[in-house]
Short mmCIF file of C-alpha atoms in Angstrom, two decimals:
data_model
loop_
_atom_site.label_atom_id
_atom_site.label_comp_id
_atom_site.label_asym_id
_atom_site.label_seq_id
_atom_site.Cartn_x
_atom_site.Cartn_y
_atom_site.Cartn_z
CA MET A 1 -16.54 -115.23 -11.47
CA SER A 2 -16.62 -112.09 -13.63
CA ARG A 3 -18.62 -111.49 -16.76
CA ALA A 4 -17.54 -109.63 -19.87
CA SER A 5 -18.64 -106.00 -19.81
CA ASP A 6 -20.81 -106.47 -22.89
CA GLN A 7 -22.69 -109.45 -21.43
CA LEU A 8 -25.27 -107.59 -19.44
CA ALA A 9 -27.82 -109.36 -17.30
CA PRO A 10 -31.54 -108.57 -17.81
CA PHE A 11 -31.61 -106.37 -14.69
CA ALA A 12 -28.81 -104.12 -15.98
CA VAL A 13 -29.44 -100.78 -17.68
CA ALA A 14 -28.45 -101.40 -21.29
CA GLU A 15 -26.86 -98.62 -23.34
CA GLY A 16 -29.83 -98.33 -25.67
CA THR A 17 -32.50 -98.22 -22.97
CA SER A 18 -31.56 -94.99 -21.17
CA ARG A 19 -34.48 -92.71 -20.34
CA GLY A 20 -32.56 -89.87 -21.92
CA ARG A 21 -31.56 -86.36 -20.86
CA GLN A 22 -33.33 -83.24 -19.64
CA HIS A 23 -32.53 -81.11 -22.69
CA ALA A 24 -32.32 -81.61 -26.42
CA ASP A 25 -28.63 -82.13 -27.09
CA PRO A 26 -27.51 -82.81 -30.67
CA PHE A 27 -23.93 -83.36 -29.52
CA ALA A 28 -25.05 -86.26 -27.32
CA GLU A 29 -26.38 -88.30 -30.20
CA GLY A 30 -24.52 -91.37 -31.38
CA ASP A 31 -22.33 -91.86 -28.32
CA SER A 32 -22.71 -94.37 -25.53
CA PRO A 33 -24.87 -92.36 -23.10
CA PHE A 34 -22.85 -93.39 -20.09
CA GLU A 35 -19.47 -92.87 -21.73
CA LEU A 36 -20.66 -89.37 -22.57
CA ASP A 37 -21.70 -88.87 -18.94
CA ARG A 38 -18.23 -89.95 -17.88
CA ALA A 39 -16.51 -87.58 -20.32
CA ARG A 40 -18.61 -84.61 -19.20
CA ILE A 41 -17.98 -85.30 -15.53
CA LEU A 42 -14.24 -85.68 -16.04
CA SER A 43 -14.02 -82.35 -17.85
CA CYS A 44 -16.15 -80.29 -15.46
CA THR A 45 -14.61 -77.85 -12.99
CA ALA A 46 -16.33 -79.40 -9.97
CA PHE A 47 -14.54 -82.67 -10.64
CA ARG A 48 -11.12 -81.04 -10.88
CA ARG A 49 -11.66 -79.24 -7.57
CA LEU A 50 -12.07 -82.57 -5.78
CA MET A 51 -8.28 -82.88 -5.95
CA HIS A 52 -7.97 -80.17 -3.30
CA LYS A 53 -10.82 -81.21 -0.99
CA THR A 54 -10.27 -83.20 2.20
CA GLN A 55 -11.40 -86.80 2.42
CA VAL A 56 -10.81 -87.37 6.16
CA PHE A 57 -7.36 -85.98 6.93
CA VAL A 58 -6.21 -82.58 5.76
CA THR A 59 -3.49 -82.90 3.16
CA ASP A 60 -1.36 -80.20 4.83
CA LEU A 61 -0.06 -82.99 7.08
CA SER A 62 0.92 -85.47 4.37
CA ASP A 63 1.08 -85.65 0.60
CA HIS A 64 -0.05 -89.28 0.82
CA PHE A 65 -3.49 -88.80 2.35
CA ARG A 66 -6.47 -89.51 0.14
CA THR A 67 -8.34 -86.50 -1.17
CA ARG A 68 -11.94 -86.35 -2.30
CA LEU A 69 -10.65 -87.00 -5.84
CA THR A 70 -8.62 -90.11 -5.05
CA HIS A 71 -11.54 -91.39 -2.97
CA THR A 72 -13.79 -90.91 -5.99
CA LEU A 73 -11.42 -92.83 -8.26
CA GLU A 74 -11.32 -95.71 -5.78
CA VAL A 75 -15.13 -95.78 -5.63
CA VAL A 76 -15.15 -95.96 -9.43
CA ALA A 77 -12.79 -98.95 -9.37
CA GLN A 78 -14.82 -100.79 -6.71
CA SER A 79 -18.10 -100.10 -8.51
CA GLN A 80 -16.86 -101.29 -11.88
CA ARG A 81 -15.37 -104.42 -10.34
CA LEU A 82 -18.63 -105.36 -8.63
CA ALA A 83 -20.70 -104.46 -11.69
CA ARG A 84 -18.69 -106.79 -13.91
CA ALA A 85 -18.94 -109.55 -11.32
CA ILE A 86 -22.75 -109.63 -11.43
CA GLY A 87 -23.41 -108.62 -15.04
CA ALA A 88 -24.44 -105.01 -14.45
CA ASN A 89 -23.42 -102.08 -16.65
CA ALA A 90 -19.90 -101.17 -15.52
CA ARG A 91 -19.91 -97.99 -17.62
CA LEU A 92 -22.96 -96.64 -15.82
CA ALA A 93 -21.81 -97.79 -12.39
CA GLY A 94 -18.46 -96.10 -12.96
CA ALA A 95 -20.03 -92.86 -14.16
CA ILE A 96 -22.33 -92.72 -11.12
CA ALA A 97 -19.35 -93.25 -8.83
CA LEU A 98 -17.42 -90.55 -10.67
CA ALA A 99 -20.17 -88.00 -9.95
CA HIS A 100 -21.27 -89.07 -6.48
CA ASP A 101 -19.18 -86.53 -4.52
CA LEU A 102 -19.24 -83.53 -6.87
CA GLY A 103 -21.33 -81.64 -4.34
CA HIS A 104 -19.08 -82.29 -1.36
CA PRO A 105 -17.91 -79.09 0.36
CA PRO A 106 -14.35 -78.42 1.56
CA PHE A 107 -12.91 -80.04 4.70
CA GLY A 108 -14.69 -83.39 4.37
CA HIS A 109 -17.68 -84.22 6.55
CA ALA A 110 -16.83 -81.40 8.95
CA GLY A 111 -17.47 -78.93 6.14
CA GLU A 112 -20.78 -80.62 5.38
CA VAL A 113 -21.89 -80.49 9.01
CA ALA A 114 -21.01 -76.80 9.19
CA LEU A 115 -22.94 -75.92 6.02
CA ALA A 116 -25.90 -78.03 7.14
CA GLU A 117 -26.01 -76.07 10.41
CA CYS A 118 -25.76 -72.75 8.56
CA MET A 119 -28.65 -73.80 6.30
CA THR A 120 -30.88 -75.31 8.99
CA ASP A 121 -33.51 -72.57 8.63
CA HIS A 122 -32.84 -71.87 4.97
CA GLY A 123 -33.60 -75.07 3.09
CA GLY A 124 -30.90 -77.42 4.36
CA PHE A 125 -27.75 -78.85 2.84
CA GLU A 126 -26.73 -82.43 2.02
CA HIS A 127 -23.90 -83.30 -0.33
CA ASN A 128 -25.71 -85.92 -2.43
CA MET A 129 -28.44 -83.42 -3.25
CA GLN A 130 -25.73 -80.86 -3.89
CA SER A 131 -24.09 -83.26 -6.36
CA LEU A 132 -27.34 -83.32 -8.32
CA ARG A 133 -27.47 -79.52 -8.11
CA VAL A 134 -23.94 -79.34 -9.49
CA VAL A 135 -24.67 -81.50 -12.55
CA ASP A 136 -28.14 -80.03 -13.16
CA TYR A 137 -27.50 -76.34 -12.51
CA LEU A 138 -24.21 -75.06 -11.13
CA GLU A 139 -22.01 -76.35 -13.93
CA HIS A 140 -22.76 -74.33 -17.05
CA PRO A 141 -20.45 -75.24 -19.96
CA TYR A 142 -23.09 -75.46 -22.70
CA PRO A 143 -24.89 -72.34 -24.03
CA PRO A 144 -28.41 -73.75 -24.54
CA PHE A 145 -28.95 -75.06 -21.02
CA ARG A 146 -27.59 -75.13 -17.49
CA GLY A 147 -25.88 -78.22 -16.15
CA LEU A 148 -24.09 -81.10 -17.82
CA ASN A 149 -27.28 -82.67 -19.20
CA LEU A 150 -26.43 -86.11 -17.90
CA SER A 151 -28.48 -89.27 -18.30
CA TYR A 152 -31.61 -89.88 -16.25
CA GLU A 153 -30.09 -93.02 -14.74
CA LEU A 154 -27.07 -91.19 -13.39
CA ARG A 155 -29.11 -88.30 -12.02
CA GLU A 156 -31.61 -90.54 -10.25
CA SER A 157 -28.73 -92.47 -8.69
CA LEU A 158 -27.30 -89.26 -7.21
CA ILE A 159 -30.55 -88.32 -5.52
CA LYS A 160 -30.99 -91.89 -4.24
CA HIS A 161 -27.37 -92.41 -3.14
CA HIS A 162 -26.97 -93.49 0.48
CA THR A 163 -24.38 -94.94 2.84
CA ARG A 164 -24.17 -94.98 6.64
CA TYR A 165 -22.46 -91.58 6.50
CA ASP A 166 -25.20 -89.83 4.51
CA HIS A 167 -27.92 -87.68 6.06
CA PRO A 168 -30.85 -87.20 3.66
CA ASP A 169 -32.73 -85.38 6.42
CA ARG A 170 -30.37 -82.43 5.89
CA ALA A 171 -31.17 -82.16 2.19
CA ALA A 172 -32.56 -79.05 0.58
CA PRO A 173 -36.03 -79.50 -0.92
CA MET A 174 -35.88 -80.25 -4.61
CA ASP A 175 -37.80 -78.49 -7.25
CA ASP A 176 -41.08 -80.42 -7.37
CA ALA A 177 -40.75 -81.20 -11.06
CA THR A 178 -37.25 -82.58 -10.59
CA ALA A 179 -38.36 -84.67 -7.61
CA ARG A 180 -41.28 -86.13 -9.52
CA GLU A 181 -39.09 -86.84 -12.53
CA LEU A 182 -36.35 -88.67 -10.66
CA LEU A 183 -38.50 -90.51 -8.13
CA ALA A 184 -41.15 -91.59 -10.63
CA SER A 185 -39.10 -94.66 -11.57
CA GLY A 186 -39.21 -96.07 -8.04
CA PRO A 187 -37.77 -95.55 -4.56
CA ARG A 188 -34.44 -97.22 -5.29
CA PRO A 189 -31.75 -96.50 -7.86
CA PRO A 190 -31.11 -99.01 -10.62
CA ILE A 191 -28.70 -101.85 -9.90
CA GLU A 192 -25.77 -99.71 -11.00
CA GLY A 193 -26.66 -96.97 -8.51
CA GLN A 194 -26.93 -99.55 -5.74
CA ILE A 195 -23.50 -100.84 -6.74
CA ALA A 196 -22.04 -97.34 -6.38
CA ASN A 197 -23.46 -97.21 -2.84
CA LEU A 198 -21.50 -100.34 -1.90
CA GLY A 199 -18.44 -99.18 -3.82
CA ASP A 200 -18.44 -96.06 -1.66
CA ALA A 201 -18.61 -98.09 1.55
CA ILE A 202 -15.82 -100.44 0.45
CA ALA A 203 -13.54 -97.59 -0.58
CA TYR A 204 -14.07 -95.82 2.76
CA ALA A 205 -13.26 -98.92 4.80
CA LEU A 206 -10.05 -99.65 2.93
CA HIS A 207 -8.47 -96.28 2.34
CA ASP A 208 -9.35 -94.74 5.69
CA THR A 209 -7.69 -97.74 7.33
CA GLU A 210 -4.51 -97.23 5.34
CA ASP A 211 -4.43 -93.47 5.84
CA ALA A 212 -5.03 -93.77 9.58
CA LEU A 213 -2.75 -96.67 10.37
CA PHE A 214 0.26 -95.82 8.28
CA ASP A 215 0.37 -92.20 7.18
CA LEU A 216 -0.86 -90.87 10.52
CA ALA A 217 1.68 -93.09 12.28
CA ASN A 218 4.46 -91.57 10.21
CA ILE A 219 3.26 -88.07 11.10
CA ALA A 220 3.16 -88.99 14.79
CA ASP A 221 6.72 -90.29 14.52
CA ARG A 222 7.79 -86.86 13.29
CA GLY A 223 6.19 -85.22 16.32
CA ASN A 224 3.38 -83.51 14.41
CA LEU A 225 0.64 -85.22 16.44
CA ARG A 226 0.50 -85.29 20.21
CA GLU A 227 -1.64 -88.41 20.63
CA SER A 228 -1.12 -91.97 19.53
CA VAL A 229 -3.10 -93.12 16.49
CA LEU A 230 -4.76 -96.30 15.25
CA SER A 231 -2.41 -99.22 15.85
CA ALA A 232 -2.05 -102.73 14.48
CA ASP A 233 -3.20 -104.07 17.85
CA GLN A 234 -6.42 -102.06 17.62
CA LEU A 235 -7.00 -103.31 14.09
CA ALA A 236 -6.63 -106.91 15.24
CA ALA A 237 -9.97 -106.43 17.04
CA SER A 238 -11.66 -105.98 13.66
CA PRO A 239 -12.95 -109.38 12.44
CA LEU A 240 -12.63 -108.25 8.82
CA TRP A 241 -9.01 -107.15 9.20
CA ALA A 242 -8.17 -110.24 11.29
CA GLU A 243 -9.56 -112.62 8.68
CA ALA A 244 -7.67 -110.97 5.85
CA ALA A 245 -4.47 -110.68 7.89
CA ALA A 246 -4.57 -114.36 8.85
CA ARG A 247 -4.73 -115.35 5.18
CA VAL A 248 -1.79 -113.14 4.29
CA GLN A 249 0.28 -114.15 7.31
CA ALA A 250 -0.21 -117.80 6.39
CA VAL A 251 1.84 -117.05 3.27
CA TRP A 252 4.30 -114.55 4.81
CA PRO A 253 4.33 -115.47 8.53
CA SER A 254 7.42 -113.49 9.51
CA SER A 255 6.45 -110.19 7.89
CA PRO A 256 5.61 -107.24 10.17
CA THR A 257 2.28 -105.49 9.82
CA HIS A 258 3.66 -102.48 7.96
CA ALA A 259 5.18 -104.76 5.32
CA ILE A 260 1.95 -106.60 4.55
CA ARG A 261 -0.52 -103.75 4.87
CA ARG A 262 -1.25 -103.65 1.15
CA PRO A 263 -1.75 -107.42 0.77
CA VAL A 264 -4.06 -107.39 3.81
CA LEU A 265 -6.10 -104.51 2.39
CA ASP A 266 -6.23 -106.27 -0.99
CA GLU A 267 -7.52 -109.41 0.71
CA MET A 268 -10.13 -107.38 2.60
CA ASN A 269 -11.15 -105.95 -0.76
CA ARG A 270 -11.50 -109.40 -2.29
CA LEU A 271 -13.54 -110.68 0.66
CA LEU A 272 -15.93 -107.72 0.42
CA ILE A 273 -16.38 -107.87 -3.36
CA ASP A 274 -16.82 -111.66 -3.45
CA ASP A 275 -19.38 -111.53 -0.66
CA ALA A 276 -21.30 -108.64 -2.23
CA ALA A 277 -21.38 -110.38 -5.60
CA ALA A 278 -22.65 -113.65 -4.12
CA GLU A 279 -25.27 -112.00 -1.90
CA SER A 280 -26.47 -109.73 -4.70
CA ARG A 281 -26.90 -112.66 -7.08
CA ARG A 282 -28.85 -114.50 -4.37
CA ARG A 283 -31.16 -111.53 -3.74
CA ILE A 284 -31.71 -110.86 -7.43
CA GLU A 285 -32.67 -114.48 -8.04
CA ALA A 286 -34.85 -114.75 -4.93
CA ALA A 287 -36.77 -111.57 -5.79
CA GLY A 288 -37.07 -112.42 -9.48
CA ILE A 289 -35.47 -109.12 -10.50
CA ASP A 290 -35.34 -109.29 -14.27
CA SER A 291 -35.32 -105.63 -15.34
CA PRO A 292 -34.00 -102.24 -14.19
CA ASP A 293 -37.50 -101.23 -13.05
CA ALA A 294 -37.80 -104.39 -10.97
CA ALA A 295 -34.60 -103.40 -9.16
CA ARG A 296 -35.89 -99.86 -8.63
CA ASN A 297 -39.11 -101.10 -7.05
CA ALA A 298 -37.83 -104.11 -5.10
CA VAL A 299 -38.77 -104.35 -1.42
CA ILE A 300 -35.11 -104.39 -0.37
CA ASP A 301 -31.84 -103.41 -2.02
CA ALA A 302 -30.78 -105.96 -4.60
CA VAL A 303 -27.10 -105.17 -4.08
CA ALA A 304 -25.85 -105.81 -0.56
CA PHE A 305 -23.46 -107.72 1.66
CA SER A 306 -24.52 -110.87 3.46
CA ALA A 307 -25.61 -110.37 7.06
CA THR A 308 -22.36 -111.93 8.27
CA MET A 309 -20.15 -109.69 6.14
CA GLN A 310 -22.23 -106.60 6.93
CA ALA A 311 -21.66 -107.26 10.64
CA LYS A 312 -17.90 -107.52 10.04
CA LEU A 313 -17.89 -104.32 8.00
CA ASP A 314 -19.98 -102.53 10.65
CA ALA A 315 -17.49 -103.57 13.33
CA HIS A 316 -14.59 -102.30 11.22
CA GLN A 317 -16.33 -99.00 10.50
CA ASN A 318 -17.14 -98.61 14.20
CA LEU A 319 -13.46 -99.08 14.99
CA LEU A 320 -12.54 -96.38 12.48
CA ARG A 321 -15.21 -94.10 13.94
CA ASP A 322 -14.04 -94.51 17.52
CA ALA A 323 -10.28 -94.63 16.97
CA VAL A 324 -9.84 -92.38 13.95
CA TYR A 325 -12.76 -90.09 13.11
CA ARG A 326 -13.09 -89.16 16.80
CA HIS A 327 -9.34 -89.01 17.39
CA PRO A 328 -8.46 -85.77 19.24
CA SER A 329 -6.21 -84.58 16.43
CA VAL A 330 -8.92 -85.18 13.83
CA ALA A 331 -11.46 -83.49 16.12
CA ARG A 332 -9.25 -80.41 16.29
CA MET A 333 -8.97 -80.28 12.50
CA ASP A 334 -12.75 -80.68 12.20
CA ALA A 335 -13.46 -77.95 14.75
CA GLU A 336 -11.23 -75.51 12.89
CA ALA A 337 -12.89 -76.42 9.58
CA LYS A 338 -16.38 -75.87 10.98
CA ARG A 339 -15.38 -72.48 12.36
CA ILE A 340 -13.91 -71.37 9.02
CA VAL A 341 -17.01 -72.42 7.07
CA ALA A 342 -19.48 -70.90 9.54
CA GLU A 343 -17.65 -67.57 9.76
CA LEU A 344 -17.25 -67.31 6.01
CA PHE A 345 -20.94 -68.10 5.46
CA ALA A 346 -21.90 -65.36 7.92
CA VAL A 347 -19.81 -62.63 6.27
CA PHE A 348 -21.14 -63.49 2.80
CA VAL A 349 -24.78 -63.41 3.93
CA ASP A 350 -24.09 -60.15 5.78
CA ASP A 351 -22.73 -58.46 2.64
CA LEU A 352 -23.66 -60.09 -0.65
CA ALA A 353 -21.30 -57.77 -2.54
CA ARG A 354 -18.50 -59.98 -1.27
CA LEU A 355 -19.73 -62.78 -3.55
CA PRO A 356 -18.41 -63.03 -7.12
CA ALA A 357 -20.75 -61.56 -9.73
CA ARG A 358 -21.65 -64.95 -11.18
CA PHE A 359 -23.14 -65.80 -7.79
CA SER A 360 -24.46 -62.44 -6.58
CA THR A 361 -26.49 -61.96 -9.78
CA ARG A 362 -28.59 -64.97 -8.77
CA ILE A 363 -29.91 -63.15 -5.70
CA GLY A 364 -33.61 -62.70 -6.24
CA GLU A 365 -34.25 -65.92 -8.08
CA GLN A 366 -32.65 -67.77 -5.12
CA SER A 367 -32.17 -66.86 -1.46
CA PRO A 368 -28.94 -65.20 -0.34
CA HIS A 369 -28.31 -68.16 1.96
CA ARG A 370 -28.58 -70.68 -0.88
CA VAL A 371 -26.28 -68.67 -3.12
CA ALA A 372 -23.67 -68.30 -0.37
CA CYS A 373 -24.00 -72.02 0.36
CA ASP A 374 -23.43 -72.91 -3.31
CA TYR A 375 -20.33 -70.73 -3.41
CA ILE A 376 -18.77 -72.23 -0.28
CA ALA A 377 -19.72 -75.81 -1.18
CA GLY A 378 -17.78 -75.48 -4.41
CA MET A 379 -14.59 -74.26 -2.73
CA THR A 380 -11.44 -76.28 -2.23
CA ASP A 381 -9.88 -76.38 1.23
CA ARG A 382 -7.14 -73.98 0.18
CA PHE A 383 -9.48 -71.49 -1.47
CA CYS A 384 -11.84 -71.58 1.50
CA ARG A 385 -8.98 -70.77 3.87
CA GLY A 386 -7.91 -67.95 1.56
CA GLU A 387 -11.41 -66.45 1.41
CA HIS A 388 -11.68 -66.72 5.18
CA ASP A 389 -8.36 -64.93 5.54
CA ARG A 390 -9.51 -62.25 3.09
CA TRP A 391 -12.94 -61.50 4.52
CA VAL A 392 -12.76 -62.50 8.18
CA GLN A 393 -9.13 -62.16 9.20
CA ARG A 394 -7.71 -59.28 7.17
CA CYS A 395 -10.84 -57.18 6.77
CA GLY A 396 -12.17 -57.79 10.24
CA GLY A 397 -15.47 -59.12 8.94
CA ASP A 398 -17.98 -59.78 11.71
CA PRO A 399 -18.49 -63.57 11.74
CA THR A 400 -21.69 -63.38 13.75
CA PRO A 401 -24.71 -64.59 11.69
#
């Protein structure tokens, strides 16, 4: 059962209770703080570049694959749906989801792995921390300060964001003052940040299934992939898919898998959201969570799946990992992406004059490695390939670090 967006539960972050922004900002007064966050994220350049960044499969192969932008929009939808179901602030949950991947580099997780390896001895790299760096520093649309000057609640949720695919151990150390500021409220994000974590996991499970099963199959049919891809028979081994498919097939028993893929994914979505809403309400009541700070300092996450549903989701994600993310064709794409990122990083560090002036002028206040990392992390797939062609291929740049 859903709740109206203006009927917030006591544990939700209400519009008038935000802890504010880093900088004095007269143009932020009078608006809903989280609607303003949303507007600033939507209009920033880092958000627009997500359209041309890989989610899992490079878009050169199909116009239908999800990108980092469409993934983000699906996380927003999942987060808002769950927030409304439990009485949390859907505006804040949606804004957090909108910003959660702003720091993601090109070429999906392969690009992140490559940058993390390049930065191993130079402060590290992790895309959630980079998202905070984007909104706090790298975006610079307002003269009086750097960054987008977003709300405290959104910023703390970025630094505390986590899913099974995140690696906080790779993160660059934060400025001590920033760390103290954002961690002072407690080890966990507010309810809305926890909702965005689950929204991310739900979106991954659904859209990677569709991309792998159907779009990759079409590409294989055209002879563009040498190996077979995820099949309906493989998916039948997933308890989550099987449960949803059985419900749909009870209504349309004679329909082939490709004809009911969307209803099955919709039913998976409903099962996940309903379970998360019920389990989260149970945890909130059991722990007596009656304020945002109580959620931040709870012993366990207040927003979660039941143990039974988490096991089903884990099994489904493991199937995607083994059959899709480790698929030989995907592995080849990832290997190429890692090589491009690593070689480009090396030629920039070797000759800082190759960096644009807006980046090279920061050398001195920040290390050359961090500046090169910021530049590459902000690139789209296409631009990264172009820069690699310019500096490594055409000019014969030495890619050796």
